[in-house]
PDB file of C-alpha atoms in Angstrom:
ATOM      1  CA  MET A   1      57.552  67.437-154.411  1.00 73.00           C
ATOM      2  CA  ILE A   2      55.417  65.137-156.510  1.00 79.00           C
ATOM      3  CA  THR A   3      55.050  65.607-160.338  1.00 77.00           C
ATOM      4  CA  GLU A   4      53.045  64.155-162.838  1.00 79.00           C
ATOM      5  CA  ARG A   5      54.503  62.301-165.840  1.00 78.00           C
ATOM      6  CA  THR A   6      55.457  65.274-167.742  1.00 80.00           C
ATOM      7  CA  GLY A   7      56.825  67.257-164.868  1.00 79.00           C
ATOM      8  CA  LEU A   8      54.087  69.474-163.747  1.00 82.00           C
ATOM      9  CA  PRO A   9      53.958  69.722-159.880  1.00 85.00           C
ATOM     10  CA  ILE A  10      51.179  67.956-158.298  1.00 83.00           C
ATOM     11  CA  SER A  11      51.939  68.198-154.608  1.00 85.00           C
ATOM     12  CA  ILE A  12      54.359  70.325-152.663  1.00 86.00           C
ATOM     13  CA  GLY A  13      55.689  70.461-149.300  1.00 84.00           C
ATOM     14  CA  ILE A  14      58.496  71.761-147.149  1.00 83.00           C
ATOM     15  CA  SER A  15      60.311  69.974-144.409  1.00 82.00           C
ATOM     16  CA  ALA A  16      63.170  70.641-142.026  1.00 81.00           C
ATOM     17  CA  ALA A  17      66.744  70.146-143.343  1.00 80.00           C
ATOM     18  CA  ASN A  18      67.656  67.205-141.180  1.00 87.00           C
ATOM     19  CA  MET A  19      64.347  65.245-142.074  1.00 86.00           C
ATOM     20  CA  HIS A  20      64.601  62.142-144.307  1.00 87.00           C
ATOM     21  CA  ASP A  21      62.798  62.477-147.580  1.00 82.00           C
ATOM     22  CA  SER A  22      61.125  59.202-146.967  1.00 86.00           C
ATOM     23  CA  GLN A  23      59.249  60.736-144.117  1.00 90.00           C
ATOM     24  CA  GLY A  24      57.655  63.281-146.427  1.00 87.00           C
ATOM     25  CA  LEU A  25      56.199  60.971-148.817  1.00 89.00           C
ATOM     26  CA  GLU A  26      52.851  60.272-146.995  1.00 90.00           C
ATOM     27  CA  PRO A  27      51.770  63.789-146.495  1.00 90.00           C
ATOM     28  CA  LEU A  28      52.665  64.626-150.289  1.00 88.00           C
ATOM     29  CA  VAL A  29      50.709  61.618-151.535  1.00 89.00           C
ATOM     30  CA  ARG A  30      47.790  62.606-149.317  1.00 89.00           C
ATOM     31  CA  GLY A  31      47.964  66.104-150.508  1.00 86.00           C
ATOM     32  CA  ILE A  32      47.154  65.038-154.283  1.00 85.00           C
ATOM     33  CA  PRO A  33      43.947  66.741-155.157  1.00 80.00           C
ATOM     34  CA  PRO A  34      41.341  64.754-157.085  1.00 75.00           C
ATOM     35  CA  ILE A  35      42.044  64.594-160.782  1.00 71.00           C
ATOM     36  CA  ARG A  36      39.337  65.657-163.103  1.00 70.00           C
ATOM     37  CA  SER A  37      38.880  63.657-166.313  1.00 70.00           C
ATOM     38  CA  ARG A  38      36.472  63.949-169.256  1.00 74.00           C
ATOM     39  CA  ARG A  39      35.070  60.516-168.870  1.00 75.00           C
ATOM     40  CA  GLY A  40      34.255  58.496-165.814  1.00 73.00           C
ATOM     41  CA  PRO A  41      34.660  59.401-162.187  1.00 73.00           C
ATOM     42  CA  ARG A  42      37.442  61.540-160.675  1.00 69.00           C
ATOM     43  CA  ARG A  43      40.659  59.867-159.960  1.00 70.00           C
ATOM     44  CA  ARG A  44      41.698  60.267-156.506  1.00 71.00           C
ATOM     45  CA  ARG A  45      45.024  58.813-156.752  1.00 76.00           C
ATOM     46  CA  PRO A  46      47.800  58.047-159.180  1.00 81.00           C
ATOM     47  CA  ALA A  47      48.225  54.725-160.663  1.00 84.00           C
ATOM     48  CA  LYS A  48      52.111  54.267-160.059  1.00 86.00           C
ATOM     49  CA  LEU A  49      54.524  56.184-158.099  1.00 86.00           C
ATOM     50  CA  HIS A  50      58.255  56.115-159.278  1.00 83.00           C
ATOM     51  CA  ALA A  51      60.724  56.963-156.619  1.00 83.00           C
ATOM     52  CA  ASP A  52      64.714  56.512-155.942  1.00 80.00           C
ATOM     53  CA  LYS A  53      66.420  54.269-153.393  1.00 83.00           C
ATOM     54  CA  GLY A  54      65.965  56.837-150.533  1.00 83.00           C
ATOM     55  CA  TYR A  55      62.250  55.591-150.269  1.00 87.00           C
ATOM     56  CA  ASP A  56      62.959  51.987-150.347  1.00 88.00           C
ATOM     57  CA  TYR A  57      61.188  50.927-147.172  1.00 91.00           C
ATOM     58  CA  ASP A  58      58.735  48.171-146.508  1.00 92.00           C
ATOM     59  CA  HIS A  59      56.350  50.285-144.657  1.00 94.00           C
ATOM     60  CA  LEU A  60      56.042  52.826-147.500  1.00 93.00           C
ATOM     61  CA  ARG A  61      55.450  50.080-150.141  1.00 94.00           C
ATOM     62  CA  ARG A  62      52.737  48.536-147.995  1.00 95.00           C
ATOM     63  CA  TRP A  63      51.126  52.034-147.382  1.00 94.00           C
ATOM     64  CA  LEU A  64      51.248  52.735-151.041  1.00 93.00           C
ATOM     65  CA  ARG A  65      49.495  49.453-151.952  1.00 94.00           C
ATOM     66  CA  SER A  66      46.953  49.848-149.083  1.00 93.00           C
ATOM     67  CA  ARG A  67      45.998  52.972-151.275  1.00 90.00           C
ATOM     68  CA  HIS A  68      45.973  50.929-154.500  1.00 89.00           C
ATOM     69  CA  ILE A  69      49.303  52.762-155.913  1.00 90.00           C
ATOM     70  CA  THR A  70      51.795  50.652-157.554  1.00 91.00           C
ATOM     71  CA  PRO A  71      55.249  51.445-156.003  1.00 89.00           C
ATOM     72  CA  ARG A  72      58.034  51.564-158.596  1.00 85.00           C
ATOM     73  CA  ILE A  73      60.919  52.053-156.118  1.00 83.00           C
ATOM     74  CA  ALA A  74      64.516  50.991-156.883  1.00 79.00           C
ATOM     75  CA  ARG A  75      65.770  48.438-154.043  1.00 81.00           C
ATOM     76  CA  LYS A  76      68.917  49.019-152.343  1.00 79.00           C
ATOM     77  CA  GLY A  77      71.693  46.666-153.304  1.00 75.00           C
ATOM     78  CA  ILE A  78      69.591  44.881-155.902  1.00 74.00           C
ATOM     79  CA  GLU A  79      68.596  47.275-158.738  1.00 67.00           C
ATOM     80  CA  SER A  80      70.577  49.882-160.565  1.00 64.00           C
ATOM     81  CA  SER A  81      69.575  53.485-160.423  1.00 60.00           C
ATOM     82  CA  GLN A  82      70.160  53.514-164.190  1.00 62.00           C
ATOM     83  CA  ARG A  83      66.614  52.192-165.020  1.00 63.00           C
ATOM     84  CA  LEU A  84      65.058  55.026-162.818  1.00 60.00           C
ATOM     85  CA  GLY A  85      66.852  57.782-164.789  1.00 61.00           C
ATOM     86  CA  ARG A  86      64.178  57.723-167.557  1.00 65.00           C
ATOM     87  CA  HIS A  87      61.566  58.866-164.918  1.00 66.00           C
ATOM     88  CA  ARG A  88      63.762  60.892-162.716  1.00 70.00           C
ATOM     89  CA  TRP A  89      64.873  63.583-165.111  1.00 73.00           C
ATOM     90  CA  THR A  90      61.383  65.000-165.346  1.00 78.00           C
ATOM     91  CA  VAL A  91      61.458  65.752-161.740  1.00 77.00           C
ATOM     92  CA  GLU A  92      65.051  67.076-161.656  1.00 79.00           C
ATOM     93  CA  ARG A  93      63.770  69.439-164.579  1.00 82.00           C
ATOM     94  CA  THR A  94      61.079  70.658-162.524  1.00 81.00           C
ATOM     95  CA  VAL A  95      63.339  71.290-159.530  1.00 80.00           C
ATOM     96  CA  ALA A  96      65.413  73.228-161.734  1.00 82.00           C
ATOM     97  CA  TRP A  97      62.535  75.263-162.883  1.00 83.00           C
ATOM     98  CA  LEU A  98      61.714  76.079-159.116  1.00 82.00           C
ATOM     99  CA  ALA A  99      65.290  76.958-158.620  1.00 81.00           C
ATOM    100  CA  GLY A 100      64.856  79.501-161.313  1.00 79.00           C
ATOM    101  CA  CYS A 101      62.682  81.640-158.868  1.00 79.00           C
ATOM    102  CA  ARG A 102      65.154  83.994-157.049  1.00 72.00           C
ATOM    103  CA  ARG A 103      62.853  83.923-153.991  1.00 71.00           C
ATOM    104  CA  LEU A 104      63.123  80.243-153.498  1.00 73.00           C
ATOM    105  CA  HIS A 105      66.820  79.928-154.357  1.00 68.00           C
ATOM    106  CA  ARG A 106      67.653  80.971-150.763  1.00 69.00           C
ATOM    107  CA  ARG A 107      65.263  80.853-148.118  1.00 70.00           C
ATOM    108  CA  TYR A 108      64.629  84.532-147.061  1.00 71.00           C
ATOM    109  CA  GLU A 109      61.383  84.020-145.229  1.00 74.00           C
ATOM    110  CA  ARG A 110      61.529  83.082-141.447  1.00 80.00           C
ATOM    111  CA  LYS A 111      58.088  81.405-141.401  1.00 84.00           C
ATOM    112  CA  ALA A 112      57.695  78.080-143.052  1.00 83.00           C
ATOM    113  CA  ALA A 113      53.985  78.991-144.172  1.00 87.00           C
ATOM    114  CA  HIS A 114      55.489  82.107-146.192  1.00 85.00           C
ATOM    115  CA  PHE A 115      58.043  79.891-147.821  1.00 84.00           C
ATOM    116  CA  LEU A 116      55.413  77.134-148.473  1.00 87.00           C
ATOM    117  CA  ALA A 117      53.184  79.911-149.965  1.00 88.00           C
ATOM    118  CA  PHE A 118      55.956  81.133-152.262  1.00 88.00           C
ATOM    119  CA  ALA A 119      56.733  77.555-153.346  1.00 87.00           C
ATOM    120  CA  GLY A 120      53.024  77.192-154.270  1.00 88.00           C
ATOM    121  CA  ILE A 121      53.135  80.303-156.391  1.00 90.00           C
ATOM    122  CA  ALA A 122      56.175  79.207-158.226  1.00 88.00           C
ATOM    123  CA  ALA A 123      54.652  75.788-158.947  1.00 89.00           C
ATOM    124  CA  THR A 124      51.561  77.696-160.157  1.00 90.00           C
ATOM    125  CA  LEU A 125      53.697  79.755-162.652  1.00 89.00           C
ATOM    126  CA  ILE A 126      55.298  76.643-163.774  1.00 88.00           C
ATOM    127  CA  CYS A 127      52.002  74.911-164.615  1.00 88.00           C
ATOM    128  CA  TYR A 128      50.788  78.111-166.342  1.00 91.00           C
ATOM    129  CA  ARG A 129      53.832  78.479-168.371  1.00 88.00           C
ATOM    130  CA  ARG A 130      53.743  74.929-169.504  1.00 84.00           C
ATOM    131  CA  LEU A 131      50.028  74.705-170.308  1.00 84.00           C
ATOM    132  CA  ALA A 132      50.071  78.162-172.172  1.00 87.00           C
ATOM    133  CA  ALA A 133      53.019  77.103-174.455  1.00 75.00           C
TER     134      ALA A 133
END
């Protein structure tokens, strides 16, 4: 899941349990819809992407830079995870909101498409509740 700065989900995807998180980054970034703005052209991509050490791969950094996205990824063995904490809590809070949906707490659906549909509905409800408040 990719969220914006305040924690609203922008792009959601599901993967197999044994798949590394870094393999799902490219499809999630490609799935970000154009962002409407009041002035100027539509933004097609985020300016920066914050990620933890699990995404610290040169090919991902190159791919993000080729799409003109500044990668803010903590480096393994060099940087502390403490600096990332100020951005990570918004994602953790959004994941907790998704965990509040009973249907998503355990995967009851056999088909991945059905589970992804319920995850999309849950993300829509999160956005609605957040924007209506």
